[in-house]
C-alpha cells in the first residue's frame, strides 16, 4: 500500500472514531435542572430556553424539576454532575447568591462550584399594600413606619426569600423598624395582606398583579431600576423622591450555570446560543408575562453580577439574623 493510500486510510479511521463520539454526545439530551417545582417563573424560563436551544442545536434539551431545600437540592445535583455539558442549572439570585450566606452546613458553594454560562432576565418585586390602606406612596409608607416604629408588619413567602430580605434592605436604608411575618408561600401572604392582617409585602409580580387588577391590593412601587411594562404607572423605589432610596434596587437574576470544569469551548458556544434564544421576541414575550425584563450577558458579565449580588445579600442576611440549618 503506497504512502498516500495508507495516510488516507488512517485519516478515515481517525475520523470515523471522533465524529462517532461527537454524534453520540450530541444525541444525548442536555438536561436543565430547575431546583424548584413546576409552574413558577424559574420553570417557565427554563422550558422556554430549552425549547429555543433545542431548535437551535438540533438536539434534545429537557427540563428536570428537582425542588427542595430552597433550591439547594437541585443545585447540589448539578454541582456533583460530570462537567461534560450534559447537565446545567437554571440559576437565580436566591440559589446562587443568597443561599450560601443563609444556609448553614452546605456541602457546596454555588459561587465556587458552578460556572456561569449566560444570564438572560431580571425580575423585580412589587411593593403592595391593601386596597383599603391610606398609604398610596413609598414616602407615605416610610412616614407611617417612622411614626409607628415596630408596629407595621410585612409578609413574605418565607424566611430568607427575596421578599423577606428586600424588606430588610428597605428597613435598613430608611432607618425604620418593621416586623417580618413569614408565610409558607406567596399566595397565603397576599391573602392575609388583602384582608388587612399585615400592612405590606414585597411580592413577585404575577400573583400580586392579579390582586392589584382585581382591586384588592394597591401597588405603590417596584424594586427594579426601571418600571415594568406590566405596571407602567407604578414608580420604582428610587422614584419615591426619598434620598435614602436613591439607587434602591432589589431584583432576582436568572441565568444558566454548569458544573465547574465544563470545557471553555462548550461554555462559549452554549452561551452564544442561549443569548440568541433569550434575545428573540418569543422568549422576551414570556419574560413580560412573568414580570421580568431582559438582562443579557455572557459568562464574565454573569460572574460579575453574581459577585456583586452575593456581597449585597450576605450583608443583609447577616444584619437580619436569618439562618436556615
mmCIF file of C-alpha atoms in Angstrom:
data_model
loop_
_atom_site.group_PDB
_atom_site.id
_atom_site.type_symbol
_atom_site.label_atom_id
_atom_site.label_comp_id
_atom_site.label_asym_id
_atom_site.label_seq_id
_atom_site.Cartn_x
_atom_site.Cartn_y
_atom_site.Cartn_z
ATOM 1 C CA UNK A 1 0.000 0.000 0.000
ATOM 2 C CA UNK A 2 1.535 3.338 -1.023
ATOM 3 C CA UNK A 3 2.060 6.181 1.465
ATOM 4 C CA UNK A 4 -0.806 8.301 0.114
ATOM 5 C CA UNK A 5 -3.359 5.488 0.376
ATOM 6 C CA UNK A 6 -2.087 4.479 3.835
ATOM 7 C CA UNK A 7 -2.374 8.091 5.033
ATOM 8 C CA UNK A 8 -5.874 8.390 3.641
ATOM 9 C CA UNK A 9 -6.922 5.151 5.352
ATOM 10 C CA UNK A 10 -5.506 6.216 8.716
ATOM 11 C CA UNK A 11 -7.273 9.554 8.368
ATOM 12 C CA UNK A 12 -10.589 7.845 7.663
ATOM 13 C CA UNK A 13 -10.162 5.541 10.676
ATOM 14 C CA UNK A 14 -9.455 8.510 12.957
ATOM 15 C CA UNK A 15 -12.351 10.490 11.520
ATOM 16 C CA UNK A 16 -14.664 7.508 11.985
ATOM 17 C CA UNK A 17 -13.913 7.437 15.719
ATOM 18 C CA UNK A 18 -14.123 11.108 16.622
ATOM 19 C CA UNK A 19 -17.364 12.025 14.867
ATOM 20 C CA UNK A 20 -18.967 8.870 16.267
ATOM 21 C CA UNK A 21 -18.192 10.052 19.782
ATOM 22 C CA UNK A 22 -19.280 13.598 18.930
ATOM 23 C CA UNK A 23 -22.514 12.354 17.398
ATOM 24 C CA UNK A 24 -23.127 10.186 20.460
ATOM 25 C CA UNK A 25 -22.609 13.180 22.743
ATOM 26 C CA UNK A 26 -24.853 15.366 20.579
ATOM 27 C CA UNK A 27 -27.541 12.690 20.558
ATOM 28 C CA UNK A 28 -27.632 12.704 24.354
ATOM 29 C CA UNK A 29 -30.056 15.399 25.554
ATOM 30 C CA UNK A 30 -28.946 18.362 27.596
ATOM 31 C CA UNK A 31 -30.708 18.449 30.963
ATOM 32 C CA UNK A 32 -31.580 21.789 32.585
ATOM 33 C CA UNK A 33 -32.213 21.216 36.279
ATOM 34 C CA UNK A 34 -34.755 23.614 37.805
ATOM 35 C CA UNK A 35 -34.327 23.489 41.594
ATOM 36 C CA UNK A 36 -37.981 24.408 42.186
ATOM 37 C CA UNK A 37 -41.380 22.898 41.468
ATOM 38 C CA UNK A 38 -43.004 23.175 38.060
ATOM 39 C CA UNK A 39 -45.204 26.154 37.266
ATOM 40 C CA UNK A 40 -43.224 29.096 38.668
ATOM 41 C CA UNK A 41 -41.138 31.672 36.837
ATOM 42 C CA UNK A 42 -37.970 29.554 37.094
ATOM 43 C CA UNK A 43 -39.734 26.669 35.392
ATOM 44 C CA UNK A 44 -41.320 28.860 32.703
ATOM 45 C CA UNK A 45 -37.968 30.420 31.803
ATOM 46 C CA UNK A 46 -36.200 27.051 31.713
ATOM 47 C CA UNK A 47 -38.796 25.495 29.422
ATOM 48 C CA UNK A 48 -38.723 28.445 27.055
ATOM 49 C CA UNK A 49 -34.920 28.277 26.966
ATOM 50 C CA UNK A 50 -34.989 24.501 26.444
ATOM 51 C CA UNK A 51 -37.383 24.874 23.518
ATOM 52 C CA UNK A 52 -35.321 27.538 21.759
ATOM 53 C CA UNK A 53 -31.974 25.902 22.484
ATOM 54 C CA UNK A 54 -33.172 22.511 21.261
ATOM 55 C CA UNK A 55 -34.347 24.009 17.991
ATOM 56 C CA UNK A 56 -31.093 25.900 17.537
ATOM 57 C CA UNK A 57 -28.775 22.991 18.371
ATOM 58 C CA UNK A 58 -30.926 20.297 16.732
ATOM 59 C CA UNK A 59 -30.516 18.433 19.995
ATOM 60 C CA UNK A 60 -32.837 17.320 22.770
ATOM 61 C CA UNK A 61 -32.968 19.714 25.727
ATOM 62 C CA UNK A 62 -35.129 18.643 28.665
ATOM 63 C CA UNK A 63 -36.183 20.318 31.905
ATOM 64 C CA UNK A 64 -35.862 18.375 35.152
ATOM 65 C CA UNK A 65 -37.553 19.837 38.253
ATOM 66 C CA UNK A 66 -35.704 18.982 41.467
ATOM 67 C CA UNK A 67 -37.285 21.091 44.239
ATOM 68 C CA UNK A 68 -36.151 21.060 47.841
ATOM 69 C CA UNK A 69 -34.150 22.944 50.471
ATOM 70 C CA UNK A 70 -34.728 26.355 48.924
ATOM 71 C CA UNK A 71 -33.133 25.324 45.632
ATOM 72 C CA UNK A 72 -30.104 23.664 47.197
ATOM 73 C CA UNK A 73 -31.126 20.100 46.342
ATOM 74 C CA UNK A 74 -31.178 20.686 42.598
ATOM 75 C CA UNK A 75 -28.114 22.917 42.676
ATOM 76 C CA UNK A 76 -26.065 20.291 44.507
ATOM 77 C CA UNK A 77 -27.122 17.679 41.977
ATOM 78 C CA UNK A 78 -25.672 19.824 39.194
ATOM 79 C CA UNK A 79 -22.511 20.530 41.181
ATOM 80 C CA UNK A 80 -21.975 16.758 41.549
ATOM 81 C CA UNK A 81 -22.665 16.061 37.853
ATOM 82 C CA UNK A 82 -19.963 15.319 35.313
ATOM 83 C CA UNK A 83 -18.659 18.566 33.739
ATOM 84 C CA UNK A 84 -19.369 17.358 30.220
ATOM 85 C CA UNK A 85 -22.097 19.806 29.197
ATOM 86 C CA UNK A 86 -24.964 17.349 29.661
ATOM 87 C CA UNK A 87 -26.284 18.844 32.919
ATOM 88 C CA UNK A 88 -26.987 22.517 33.566
ATOM 89 C CA UNK A 89 -28.684 24.562 36.300
ATOM 90 C CA UNK A 90 -31.378 27.186 35.957
ATOM 91 C CA UNK A 91 -29.917 29.561 38.498
ATOM 92 C CA UNK A 92 -31.309 32.654 40.148
ATOM 93 C CA UNK A 93 -30.189 35.078 42.824
ATOM 94 C CA UNK A 94 -31.664 33.091 45.704
ATOM 95 C CA UNK A 95 -29.923 29.847 44.803
ATOM 96 C CA UNK A 96 -26.579 31.300 43.781
ATOM 97 C CA UNK A 97 -26.091 34.497 45.795
ATOM 98 C CA UNK A 98 -28.325 34.292 48.886
ATOM 99 C CA UNK A 99 -28.278 30.639 49.926
ATOM 100 C CA UNK A 100 -24.507 30.400 50.555
ATOM 101 C CA UNK A 101 -24.920 33.051 53.265
ATOM 102 C CA UNK A 102 -28.310 31.850 54.516
ATOM 103 C CA UNK A 103 -27.917 28.080 54.851
ATOM 104 C CA UNK A 104 -25.552 26.599 57.401
ATOM 105 C CA UNK A 105 -23.656 23.417 56.671
ATOM 106 C CA UNK A 106 -23.984 23.436 52.893
ATOM 107 C CA UNK A 107 -21.716 20.842 51.297
ATOM 108 C CA UNK A 108 -21.063 23.023 48.268
ATOM 109 C CA UNK A 109 -20.732 26.681 47.336
ATOM 110 C CA UNK A 110 -22.664 27.582 44.214
ATOM 111 C CA UNK A 111 -20.423 30.604 43.662
ATOM 112 C CA UNK A 112 -17.305 28.429 43.503
ATOM 113 C CA UNK A 113 -18.583 25.092 42.242
ATOM 114 C CA UNK A 114 -20.697 26.334 39.331
ATOM 115 C CA UNK A 115 -19.599 28.068 36.165
ATOM 116 C CA UNK A 116 -21.762 30.935 34.814
ATOM 117 C CA UNK A 117 -22.777 30.370 31.192
ATOM 118 C CA UNK A 118 -25.269 33.138 30.415
ATOM 119 C CA UNK A 119 -27.763 35.373 32.181
ATOM 120 C CA UNK A 120 -30.964 36.327 30.441
ATOM 121 C CA UNK A 121 -33.501 38.008 32.743
ATOM 122 C CA UNK A 122 -34.068 40.101 35.817
ATOM 123 C CA UNK A 123 -37.263 40.143 37.848
ATOM 124 C CA UNK A 124 -38.226 42.914 40.238
ATOM 125 C CA UNK A 125 -40.622 42.639 43.150
ATOM 126 C CA UNK A 126 -43.669 44.827 43.646
ATOM 127 C CA UNK A 127 -44.444 46.580 46.931
ATOM 128 C CA UNK A 128 -48.141 46.168 47.631
ATOM 129 C CA UNK A 129 -50.484 47.319 50.391
ATOM 130 C CA UNK A 130 -54.181 46.577 50.988
ATOM 131 C CA UNK A 131 -56.541 48.460 48.708
ATOM 132 C CA UNK A 132 -58.206 49.908 51.820
ATOM 133 C CA UNK A 133 -54.906 51.290 53.154
ATOM 134 C CA UNK A 134 -54.487 55.039 53.381
ATOM 135 C CA UNK A 135 -50.911 54.614 52.116
ATOM 136 C CA UNK A 136 -50.517 55.462 48.440
ATOM 137 C CA UNK A 137 -46.800 56.187 48.067
ATOM 138 C CA UNK A 138 -43.476 54.926 49.399
ATOM 139 C CA UNK A 139 -42.910 58.289 51.083
ATOM 140 C CA UNK A 140 -46.195 57.879 52.970
ATOM 141 C CA UNK A 141 -45.232 54.338 53.957
ATOM 142 C CA UNK A 142 -41.876 55.455 55.325
ATOM 143 C CA UNK A 143 -43.546 58.292 57.242
ATOM 144 C CA UNK A 144 -46.025 55.806 58.751
ATOM 145 C CA UNK A 145 -43.256 53.381 59.690
ATOM 146 C CA UNK A 146 -41.304 56.166 61.391
ATOM 147 C CA UNK A 147 -44.375 57.389 63.257
ATOM 148 C CA UNK A 148 -45.197 53.847 64.434
ATOM 149 C CA UNK A 149 -41.847 52.080 64.894
ATOM 150 C CA UNK A 150 -42.193 48.323 65.205
ATOM 151 C CA UNK A 151 -45.950 48.361 64.571
ATOM 152 C CA UNK A 152 -46.074 47.667 60.830
ATOM 153 C CA UNK A 153 -45.957 44.048 59.661
ATOM 154 C CA UNK A 154 -44.786 42.873 56.274
ATOM 155 C CA UNK A 155 -45.457 39.452 54.781
ATOM 156 C CA UNK A 156 -43.081 37.281 52.807
ATOM 157 C CA UNK A 157 -43.170 33.820 51.259
ATOM 158 C CA UNK A 158 -40.688 32.607 53.887
ATOM 159 C CA UNK A 159 -37.553 33.441 55.841
ATOM 160 C CA UNK A 160 -34.557 34.153 53.640
ATOM 161 C CA UNK A 161 -36.614 34.676 50.482
ATOM 162 C CA UNK A 162 -36.261 37.680 48.206
ATOM 163 C CA UNK A 163 -39.355 39.285 49.707
ATOM 164 C CA UNK A 164 -38.039 38.911 53.250
ATOM 165 C CA UNK A 165 -34.575 40.245 52.512
ATOM 166 C CA UNK A 166 -35.909 43.103 50.376
ATOM 167 C CA UNK A 167 -37.937 44.166 53.387
ATOM 168 C CA UNK A 168 -34.774 44.067 55.481
ATOM 169 C CA UNK A 169 -32.951 46.141 52.878
ATOM 170 C CA UNK A 170 -35.815 48.653 52.833
ATOM 171 C CA UNK A 171 -35.802 48.950 56.634
ATOM 172 C CA UNK A 172 -32.022 49.323 56.706
ATOM 173 C CA UNK A 173 -31.994 52.031 54.052
ATOM 174 C CA UNK A 174 -34.868 54.027 55.588
ATOM 175 C CA UNK A 175 -33.900 53.543 59.216
ATOM 176 C CA UNK A 176 -37.296 52.084 60.103
ATOM 177 C CA UNK A 177 -38.409 49.096 62.182
ATOM 178 C CA UNK A 178 -40.930 46.800 60.520
ATOM 179 C CA UNK A 179 -41.872 43.277 61.565
ATOM 180 C CA UNK A 180 -41.316 40.333 59.258
ATOM 181 C CA UNK A 181 -44.157 37.786 59.106
ATOM 182 C CA UNK A 182 -43.087 34.704 57.098
ATOM 183 C CA UNK A 183 -45.716 32.610 55.319
ATOM 184 C CA UNK A 184 -45.487 29.232 53.607
ATOM 185 C CA UNK A 185 -45.627 30.648 50.111
ATOM 186 C CA UNK A 186 -46.570 33.848 48.332
ATOM 187 C CA UNK A 187 -50.322 33.321 47.991
ATOM 188 C CA UNK A 188 -51.091 32.892 51.727
ATOM 189 C CA UNK A 189 -49.171 36.114 52.433
ATOM 190 C CA UNK A 190 -51.034 38.014 49.727
ATOM 191 C CA UNK A 191 -54.366 36.696 51.019
ATOM 192 C CA UNK A 192 -53.686 37.990 54.525
ATOM 193 C CA UNK A 193 -52.411 41.260 53.098
ATOM 194 C CA UNK A 194 -55.622 41.779 51.115
ATOM 195 C CA UNK A 195 -57.543 41.037 54.305
ATOM 196 C CA UNK A 196 -55.590 43.618 56.286
ATOM 197 C CA UNK A 197 -53.837 41.187 58.656
ATOM 198 C CA UNK A 198 -50.464 42.621 57.550
ATOM 199 C CA UNK A 199 -49.689 46.048 56.162
ATOM 200 C CA UNK A 200 -47.300 45.486 53.253
ATOM 201 C CA UNK A 201 -45.461 42.914 51.158
ATOM 202 C CA UNK A 202 -42.662 42.768 48.607
ATOM 203 C CA UNK A 203 -44.118 40.174 46.251
ATOM 204 C CA UNK A 204 -43.200 38.505 42.990
ATOM 205 C CA UNK A 205 -45.236 40.179 40.282
ATOM 206 C CA UNK A 206 -47.666 37.674 38.676
ATOM 207 C CA UNK A 207 -49.787 36.704 41.732
ATOM 208 C CA UNK A 208 -49.770 40.257 43.109
ATOM 209 C CA UNK A 209 -50.704 41.715 39.726
ATOM 210 C CA UNK A 210 -53.908 39.668 39.635
ATOM 211 C CA UNK A 211 -54.967 41.085 43.010
ATOM 212 C CA UNK A 212 -53.996 44.622 42.011
ATOM 213 C CA UNK A 213 -56.101 44.405 38.856
ATOM 214 C CA UNK A 214 -58.905 42.857 40.912
ATOM 215 C CA UNK A 215 -58.965 45.866 43.210
ATOM 216 C CA UNK A 216 -57.870 44.021 46.356
ATOM 217 C CA UNK A 217 -54.325 45.379 46.552
ATOM 218 C CA UNK A 218 -52.583 48.634 45.645
ATOM 219 C CA UNK A 219 -49.143 48.601 44.038
ATOM 220 C CA UNK A 220 -47.049 51.534 45.215
ATOM 221 C CA UNK A 221 -43.567 50.703 43.868
ATOM 222 C CA UNK A 222 -41.428 48.181 42.031
ATOM 223 C CA UNK A 223 -37.949 47.297 43.208
ATOM 224 C CA UNK A 224 -36.121 47.294 39.879
ATOM 225 C CA UNK A 225 -34.078 50.023 38.260
ATOM 226 C CA UNK A 226 -36.883 50.806 35.830
ATOM 227 C CA UNK A 227 -40.646 50.486 35.630
ATOM 228 C CA UNK A 228 -42.232 47.269 34.468
ATOM 229 C CA UNK A 229 -44.210 47.015 31.228
ATOM 230 C CA UNK A 230 -46.946 45.205 33.152
ATOM 231 C CA UNK A 231 -47.152 48.048 35.710
ATOM 232 C CA UNK A 232 -46.227 51.169 33.713
ATOM 233 C CA UNK A 233 -47.855 53.601 36.148
ATOM 234 C CA UNK A 234 -46.144 52.201 39.234
ATOM 235 C CA UNK A 235 -42.894 54.047 40.084
ATOM 236 C CA UNK A 236 -39.635 52.462 41.123
ATOM 237 C CA UNK A 237 -38.472 52.703 44.722
ATOM 238 C CA UNK A 238 -35.802 55.137 43.576
ATOM 239 C CA UNK A 239 -38.506 57.389 42.116
ATOM 240 C CA UNK A 240 -40.047 57.857 45.559
ATOM 241 C CA UNK A 241 -38.155 61.115 45.996
ATOM 242 C CA UNK A 242 -36.556 59.917 49.243
ATOM 243 C CA UNK A 243 -32.815 60.424 49.379
ATOM 244 C CA UNK A 244 -32.410 57.208 51.362
ATOM 245 C CA UNK A 245 -33.848 55.184 48.496
ATOM 246 C CA UNK A 246 -31.809 56.720 45.681
ATOM 247 C CA UNK A 247 -30.419 53.846 43.645
ATOM 248 C CA UNK A 248 -32.505 51.285 45.546
ATOM 249 C CA UNK A 249 -32.666 48.034 43.602
ATOM 250 C CA UNK A 250 -33.636 44.519 44.575
ATOM 251 C CA UNK A 251 -34.063 42.031 41.767
ATOM 252 C CA UNK A 252 -33.743 38.327 41.066
ATOM 253 C CA UNK A 253 -31.401 37.485 38.205
ATOM 254 C CA UNK A 254 -31.934 34.358 36.115
ATOM 255 C CA UNK A 255 -29.300 32.502 34.151
ATOM 256 C CA UNK A 256 -27.737 29.163 33.310
ATOM 257 C CA UNK A 257 -24.756 27.617 35.099
ATOM 258 C CA UNK A 258 -22.709 24.473 34.504
ATOM 259 C CA UNK A 259 -20.547 22.324 36.792
ATOM 260 C CA UNK A 260 -17.083 23.764 37.352
ATOM 261 C CA UNK A 261 -14.667 22.185 34.887
ATOM 262 C CA UNK A 262 -17.031 22.189 31.917
ATOM 263 C CA UNK A 263 -14.844 22.827 28.814
ATOM 264 C CA UNK A 264 -14.439 26.509 27.944
ATOM 265 C CA UNK A 265 -15.156 25.927 24.255
ATOM 266 C CA UNK A 266 -18.507 24.346 25.072
ATOM 267 C CA UNK A 267 -19.410 27.110 27.525
ATOM 268 C CA UNK A 268 -18.576 29.771 24.944
ATOM 269 C CA UNK A 269 -20.643 28.051 22.252
ATOM 270 C CA UNK A 270 -23.606 27.429 24.556
ATOM 271 C CA UNK A 271 -23.509 30.972 25.901
ATOM 272 C CA UNK A 272 -23.763 32.457 22.408
ATOM 273 C CA UNK A 273 -26.663 30.150 21.566
ATOM 274 C CA UNK A 274 -28.531 30.921 24.779
ATOM 275 C CA UNK A 275 -28.190 34.648 24.275
ATOM 276 C CA UNK A 276 -29.541 34.218 20.753
ATOM 277 C CA UNK A 277 -32.585 32.423 22.174
ATOM 278 C CA UNK A 278 -33.011 34.952 25.002
ATOM 279 C CA UNK A 279 -32.874 37.841 22.541
ATOM 280 C CA UNK A 280 -35.772 36.508 20.487
ATOM 281 C CA UNK A 281 -39.185 38.158 20.564
ATOM 282 C CA UNK A 282 -40.821 34.874 21.578
ATOM 283 C CA UNK A 283 -38.603 34.456 24.643
ATOM 284 C CA UNK A 284 -38.913 38.056 25.734
ATOM 285 C CA UNK A 285 -42.701 37.948 25.477
ATOM 286 C CA UNK A 286 -42.638 35.250 28.160
ATOM 287 C CA UNK A 287 -40.483 37.437 30.384
ATOM 288 C CA UNK A 288 -43.103 40.173 30.305
ATOM 289 C CA UNK A 289 -45.838 37.760 31.382
ATOM 290 C CA UNK A 290 -43.733 36.744 34.399
ATOM 291 C CA UNK A 291 -42.936 40.328 35.390
ATOM 292 C CA UNK A 292 -39.328 40.100 34.223
ATOM 293 C CA UNK A 293 -37.200 42.128 31.823
ATOM 294 C CA UNK A 294 -34.291 41.074 29.586
ATOM 295 C CA UNK A 295 -30.807 41.127 31.116
ATOM 296 C CA UNK A 296 -28.398 39.578 28.657
ATOM 297 C CA UNK A 297 -24.795 38.748 29.458
ATOM 298 C CA UNK A 298 -22.157 36.090 28.892
ATOM 299 C CA UNK A 299 -20.026 34.201 31.433
ATOM 300 C CA UNK A 300 -17.931 37.206 32.515
ATOM 301 C CA UNK A 301 -20.921 39.517 32.951
ATOM 302 C CA UNK A 302 -22.906 36.891 34.822
ATOM 303 C CA UNK A 303 -19.963 36.083 37.116
ATOM 304 C CA UNK A 304 -19.502 39.775 37.940
ATOM 305 C CA UNK A 305 -23.190 40.184 38.780
ATOM 306 C CA UNK A 306 -23.182 37.086 40.993
ATOM 307 C CA UNK A 307 -20.220 38.520 42.915
ATOM 308 C CA UNK A 308 -21.995 41.865 43.323
ATOM 309 C CA UNK A 309 -25.290 40.301 44.435
ATOM 310 C CA UNK A 310 -23.520 37.905 46.798
ATOM 311 C CA UNK A 311 -21.793 40.775 48.601
ATOM 312 C CA UNK A 312 -25.066 42.719 48.931
ATOM 313 C CA UNK A 313 -27.192 39.858 50.211
ATOM 314 C CA UNK A 314 -24.553 38.376 52.519
ATOM 315 C CA UNK A 315 -24.593 41.693 54.395
ATOM 316 C CA UNK A 316 -28.406 41.802 54.530
ATOM 317 C CA UNK A 317 -28.629 38.164 55.686
ATOM 318 C CA UNK A 318 -26.151 38.886 58.466
ATOM 319 C CA UNK A 319 -27.972 42.051 59.554
ATOM 320 C CA UNK A 320 -31.340 40.280 59.543
ATOM 321 C CA UNK A 321 -30.095 37.352 61.600
ATOM 322 C CA UNK A 322 -31.836 34.969 59.188
ATOM 323 C CA UNK A 323 -30.410 31.481 59.054
ATOM 324 C CA UNK A 324 -31.539 28.034 57.922
ATOM 325 C CA UNK A 325 -29.976 24.865 59.288
#
